[in-house]
PDB file of C-alpha atoms in Angstrom:
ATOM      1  CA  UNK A   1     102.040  90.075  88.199  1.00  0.00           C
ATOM      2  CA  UNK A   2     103.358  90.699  84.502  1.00  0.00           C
ATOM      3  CA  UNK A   3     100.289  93.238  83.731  1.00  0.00           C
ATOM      4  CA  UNK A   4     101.445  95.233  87.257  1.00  0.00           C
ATOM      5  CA  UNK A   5     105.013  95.539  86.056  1.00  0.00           C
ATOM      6  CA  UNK A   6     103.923  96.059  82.074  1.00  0.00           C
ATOM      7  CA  UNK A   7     101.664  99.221  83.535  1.00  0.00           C
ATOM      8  CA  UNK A   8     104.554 100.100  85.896  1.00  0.00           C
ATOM      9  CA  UNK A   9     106.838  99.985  83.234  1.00  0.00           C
ATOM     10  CA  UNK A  10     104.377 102.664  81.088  1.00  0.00           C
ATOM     11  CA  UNK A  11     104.156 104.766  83.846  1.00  0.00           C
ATOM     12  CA  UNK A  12     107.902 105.080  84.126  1.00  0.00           C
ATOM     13  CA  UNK A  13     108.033 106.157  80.631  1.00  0.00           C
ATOM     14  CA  UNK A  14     105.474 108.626  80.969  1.00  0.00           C
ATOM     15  CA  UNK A  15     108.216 109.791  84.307  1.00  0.00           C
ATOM     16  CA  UNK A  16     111.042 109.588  81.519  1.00  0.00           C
ATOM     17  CA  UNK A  17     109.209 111.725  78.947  1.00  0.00           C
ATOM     18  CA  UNK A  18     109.180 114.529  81.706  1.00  0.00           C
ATOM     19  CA  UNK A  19     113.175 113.954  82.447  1.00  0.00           C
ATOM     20  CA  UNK A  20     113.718 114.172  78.726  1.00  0.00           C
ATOM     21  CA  UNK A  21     111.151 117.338  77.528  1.00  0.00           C
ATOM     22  CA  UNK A  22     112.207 119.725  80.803  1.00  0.00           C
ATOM     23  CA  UNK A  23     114.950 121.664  81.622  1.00  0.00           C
ATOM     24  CA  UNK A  24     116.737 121.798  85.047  1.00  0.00           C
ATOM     25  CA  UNK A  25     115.504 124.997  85.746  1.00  0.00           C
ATOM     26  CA  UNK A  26     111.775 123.376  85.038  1.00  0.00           C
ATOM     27  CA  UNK A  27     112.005 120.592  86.762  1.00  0.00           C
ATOM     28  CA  UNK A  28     113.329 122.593  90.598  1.00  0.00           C
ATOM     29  CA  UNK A  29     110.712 125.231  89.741  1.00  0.00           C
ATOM     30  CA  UNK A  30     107.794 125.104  92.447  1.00  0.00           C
ATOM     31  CA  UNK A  31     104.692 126.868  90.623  1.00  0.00           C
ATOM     32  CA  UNK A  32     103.134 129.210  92.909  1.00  0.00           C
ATOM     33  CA  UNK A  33     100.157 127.662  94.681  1.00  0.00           C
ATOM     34  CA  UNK A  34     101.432 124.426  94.509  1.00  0.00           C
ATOM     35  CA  UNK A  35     103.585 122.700  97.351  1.00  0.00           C
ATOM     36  CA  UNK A  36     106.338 120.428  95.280  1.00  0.00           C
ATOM     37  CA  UNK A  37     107.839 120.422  91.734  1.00  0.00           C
ATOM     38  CA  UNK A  38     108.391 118.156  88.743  1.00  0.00           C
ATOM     39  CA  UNK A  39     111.409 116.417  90.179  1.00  0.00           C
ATOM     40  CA  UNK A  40     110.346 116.054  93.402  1.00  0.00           C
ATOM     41  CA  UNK A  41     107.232 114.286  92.304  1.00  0.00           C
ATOM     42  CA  UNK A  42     109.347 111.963  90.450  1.00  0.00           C
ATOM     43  CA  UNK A  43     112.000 111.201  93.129  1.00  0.00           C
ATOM     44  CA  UNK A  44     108.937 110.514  95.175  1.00  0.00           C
ATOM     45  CA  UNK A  45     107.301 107.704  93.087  1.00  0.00           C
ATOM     46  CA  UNK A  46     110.641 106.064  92.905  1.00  0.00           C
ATOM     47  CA  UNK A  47     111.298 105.996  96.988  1.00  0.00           C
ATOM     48  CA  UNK A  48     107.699 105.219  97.986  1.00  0.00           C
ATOM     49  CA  UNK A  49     107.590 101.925  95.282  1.00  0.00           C
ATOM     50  CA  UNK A  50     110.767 101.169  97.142  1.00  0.00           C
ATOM     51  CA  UNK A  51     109.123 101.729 100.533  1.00  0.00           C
ATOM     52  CA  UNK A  52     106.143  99.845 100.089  1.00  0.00           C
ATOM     53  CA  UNK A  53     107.777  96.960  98.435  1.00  0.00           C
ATOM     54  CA  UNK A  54     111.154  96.259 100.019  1.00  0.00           C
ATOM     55  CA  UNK A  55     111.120  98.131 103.016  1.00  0.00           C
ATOM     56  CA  UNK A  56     107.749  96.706 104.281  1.00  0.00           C
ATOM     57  CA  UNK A  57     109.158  93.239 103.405  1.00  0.00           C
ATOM     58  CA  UNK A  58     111.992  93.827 105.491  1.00  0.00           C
ATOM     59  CA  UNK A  59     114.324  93.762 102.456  1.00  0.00           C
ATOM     60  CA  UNK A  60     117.350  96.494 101.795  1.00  0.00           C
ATOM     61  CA  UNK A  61     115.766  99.627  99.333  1.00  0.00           C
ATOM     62  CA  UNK A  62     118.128 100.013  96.085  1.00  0.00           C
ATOM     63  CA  UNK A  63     117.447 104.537  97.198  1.00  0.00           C
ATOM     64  CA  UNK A  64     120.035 105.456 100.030  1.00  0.00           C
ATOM     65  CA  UNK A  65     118.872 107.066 103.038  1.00  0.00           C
ATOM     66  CA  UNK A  66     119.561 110.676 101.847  1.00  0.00           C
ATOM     67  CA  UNK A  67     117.220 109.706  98.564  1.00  0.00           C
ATOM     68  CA  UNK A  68     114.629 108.544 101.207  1.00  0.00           C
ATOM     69  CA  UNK A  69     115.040 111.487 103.514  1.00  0.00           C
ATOM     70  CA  UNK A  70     114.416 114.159 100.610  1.00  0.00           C
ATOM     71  CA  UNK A  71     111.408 112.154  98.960  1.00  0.00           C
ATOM     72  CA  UNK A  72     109.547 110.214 101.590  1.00  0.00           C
ATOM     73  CA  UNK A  73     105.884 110.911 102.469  1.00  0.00           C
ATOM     74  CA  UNK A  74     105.796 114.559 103.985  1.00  0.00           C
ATOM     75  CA  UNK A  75     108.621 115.927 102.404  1.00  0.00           C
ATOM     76  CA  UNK A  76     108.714 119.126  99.618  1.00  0.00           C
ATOM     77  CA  UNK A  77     111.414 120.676  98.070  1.00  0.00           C
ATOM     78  CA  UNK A  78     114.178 122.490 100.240  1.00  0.00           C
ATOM     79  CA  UNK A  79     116.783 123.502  97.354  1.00  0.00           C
ATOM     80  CA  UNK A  80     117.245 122.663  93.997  1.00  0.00           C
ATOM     81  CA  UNK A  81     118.147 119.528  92.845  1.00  0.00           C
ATOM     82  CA  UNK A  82     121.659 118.921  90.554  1.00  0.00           C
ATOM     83  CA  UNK A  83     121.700 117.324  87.157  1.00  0.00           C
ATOM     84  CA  UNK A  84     123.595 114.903  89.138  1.00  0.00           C
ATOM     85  CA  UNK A  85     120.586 113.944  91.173  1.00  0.00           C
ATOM     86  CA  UNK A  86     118.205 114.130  88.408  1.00  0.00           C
ATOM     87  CA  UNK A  87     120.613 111.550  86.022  1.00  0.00           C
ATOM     88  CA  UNK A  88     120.438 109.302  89.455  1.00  0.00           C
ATOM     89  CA  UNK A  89     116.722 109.602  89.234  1.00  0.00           C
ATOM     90  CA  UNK A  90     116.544 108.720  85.854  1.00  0.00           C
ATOM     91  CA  UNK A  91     118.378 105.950  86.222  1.00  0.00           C
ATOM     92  CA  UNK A  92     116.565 104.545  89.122  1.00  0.00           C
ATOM     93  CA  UNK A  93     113.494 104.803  87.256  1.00  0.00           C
ATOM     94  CA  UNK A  94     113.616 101.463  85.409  1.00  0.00           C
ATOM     95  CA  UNK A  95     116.119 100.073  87.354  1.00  0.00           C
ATOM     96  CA  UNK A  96     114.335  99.703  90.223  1.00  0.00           C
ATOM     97  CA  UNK A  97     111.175  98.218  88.434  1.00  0.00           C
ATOM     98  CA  UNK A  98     113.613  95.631  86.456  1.00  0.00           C
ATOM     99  CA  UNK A  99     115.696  94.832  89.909  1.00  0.00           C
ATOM    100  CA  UNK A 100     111.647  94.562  91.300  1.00  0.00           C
ATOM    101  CA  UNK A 101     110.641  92.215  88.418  1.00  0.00           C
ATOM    102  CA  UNK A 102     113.708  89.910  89.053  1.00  0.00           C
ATOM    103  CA  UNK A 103     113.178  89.602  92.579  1.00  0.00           C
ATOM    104  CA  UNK A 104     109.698  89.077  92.362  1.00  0.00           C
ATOM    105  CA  UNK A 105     110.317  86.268  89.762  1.00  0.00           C
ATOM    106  CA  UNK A 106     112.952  84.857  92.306  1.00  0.00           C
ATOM    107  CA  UNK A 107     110.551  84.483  95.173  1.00  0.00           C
ATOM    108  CA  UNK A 108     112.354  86.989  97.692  1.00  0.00           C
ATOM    109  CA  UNK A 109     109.289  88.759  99.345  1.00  0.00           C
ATOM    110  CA  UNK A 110     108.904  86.275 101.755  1.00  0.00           C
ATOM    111  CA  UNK A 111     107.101  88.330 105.184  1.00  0.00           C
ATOM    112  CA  UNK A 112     105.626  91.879 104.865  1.00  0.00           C
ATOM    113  CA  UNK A 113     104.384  94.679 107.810  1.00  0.00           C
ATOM    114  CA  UNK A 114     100.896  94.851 106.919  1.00  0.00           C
ATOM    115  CA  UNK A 115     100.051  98.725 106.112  1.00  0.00           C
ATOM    116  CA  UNK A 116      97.705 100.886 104.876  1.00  0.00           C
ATOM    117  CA  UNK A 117      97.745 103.653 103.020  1.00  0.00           C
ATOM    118  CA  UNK A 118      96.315 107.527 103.678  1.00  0.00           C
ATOM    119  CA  UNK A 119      93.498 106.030 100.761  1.00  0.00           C
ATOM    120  CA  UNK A 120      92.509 103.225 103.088  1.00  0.00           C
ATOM    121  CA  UNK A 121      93.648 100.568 100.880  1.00  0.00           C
ATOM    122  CA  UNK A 122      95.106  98.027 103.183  1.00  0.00           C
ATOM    123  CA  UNK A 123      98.847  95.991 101.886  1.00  0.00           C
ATOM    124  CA  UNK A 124      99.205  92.616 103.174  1.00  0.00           C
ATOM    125  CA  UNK A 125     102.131  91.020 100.807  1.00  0.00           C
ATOM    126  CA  UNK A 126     104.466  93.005  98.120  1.00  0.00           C
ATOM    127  CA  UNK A 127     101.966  91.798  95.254  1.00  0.00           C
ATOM    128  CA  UNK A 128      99.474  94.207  97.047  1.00  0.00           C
ATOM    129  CA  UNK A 129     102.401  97.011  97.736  1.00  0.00           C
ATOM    130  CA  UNK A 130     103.329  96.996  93.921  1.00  0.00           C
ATOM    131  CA  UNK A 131      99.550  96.673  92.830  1.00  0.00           C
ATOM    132  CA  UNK A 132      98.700  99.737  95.430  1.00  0.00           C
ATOM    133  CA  UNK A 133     101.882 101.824  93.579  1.00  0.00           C
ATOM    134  CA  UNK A 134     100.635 102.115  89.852  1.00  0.00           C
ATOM    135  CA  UNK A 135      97.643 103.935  91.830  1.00  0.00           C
ATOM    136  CA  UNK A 136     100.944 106.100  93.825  1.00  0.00           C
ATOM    137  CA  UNK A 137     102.437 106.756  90.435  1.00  0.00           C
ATOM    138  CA  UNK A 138      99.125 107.557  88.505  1.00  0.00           C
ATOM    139  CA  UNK A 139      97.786 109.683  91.055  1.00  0.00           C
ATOM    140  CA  UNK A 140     101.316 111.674  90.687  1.00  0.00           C
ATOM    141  CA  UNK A 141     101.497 111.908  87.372  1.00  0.00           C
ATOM    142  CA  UNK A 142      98.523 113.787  87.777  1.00  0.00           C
ATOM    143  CA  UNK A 143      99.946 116.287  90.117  1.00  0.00           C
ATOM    144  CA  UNK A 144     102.606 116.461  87.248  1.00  0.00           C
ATOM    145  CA  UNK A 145      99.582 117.059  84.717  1.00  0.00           C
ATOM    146  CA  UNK A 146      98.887 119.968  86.552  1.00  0.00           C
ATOM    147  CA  UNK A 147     102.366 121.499  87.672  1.00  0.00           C
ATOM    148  CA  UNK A 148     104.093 120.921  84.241  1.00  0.00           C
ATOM    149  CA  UNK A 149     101.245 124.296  82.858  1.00  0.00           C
ATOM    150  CA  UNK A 150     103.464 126.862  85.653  1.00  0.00           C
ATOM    151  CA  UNK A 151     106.987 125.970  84.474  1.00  0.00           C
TER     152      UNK A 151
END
């Protein structure tokens, strides 16, 4: 489990890089021809990791419901989001992960609700939800790629 969360871990930098290097207006801006925006994508990652892991464990998410609402799997961008929110995000970025680490290291994920994912790949325990999510978060950051040319 250490390389998951060491490759987590880079791919929440990557996420910080874009948090640091954009401007509000940057971030809310949805590029014509595409369906979401910088933020969103980010907000995403962070609430599906949390889905997959904790909430398919049974186990309380560290995103409130209105985080999981906006962000969850169907979702796009109905107004802008505050520097408020987007200093929450950032936040949650490593915090989750580190919270993640700890409680993996303490032996909490005990049952899980088997699921698999729009790619076919089947979870059957949180060390195959967080293994599935550095896929999640790559395959985002390439939708970020992509977006971060229009704004």
């Amino acid at each position: 489990m250490h390389q998951v969360f060491e490759i987590t871990r880079t791919s929440r930098k990557v996420l910080a890089g874009f948090l640091e290097n954009y401007s509000l207006e940057q971030l809310n801006k949805v590029p014509e021809g595409f369906n979401n925006n910088l933020i969103w994508n980010i907000g995403h990652i962070i609430v599906v990791q949390q889905m997959l892991v904790y909430k398919l464990s049974g186990l309380p998410m560290m995103v409130s419901n209105e985080m999981l609402e906006k962000y969850k799997r169907g979702t796009k961008p109905e107004s802008e989001v505050s520097q408020a929110e987007v200093d929450e995000i950032q936040s949650l970025l490593f915090e989750t992960i580190n919270q993640t680490k700890a409680d993996f290291n303490a032996n909490i994920f005990k049952t899980y609700n088997e699921f698999t994912s729009l790619s076919g790949f089947t979870m059957r325990n949180a060390e195959d939800a967080m293994a599935f999510n550095y896929y999640h978060e790559a395959m985002h950051i390439g939708m970020m790629m992509s977006l971060r040319k229009f704004v």
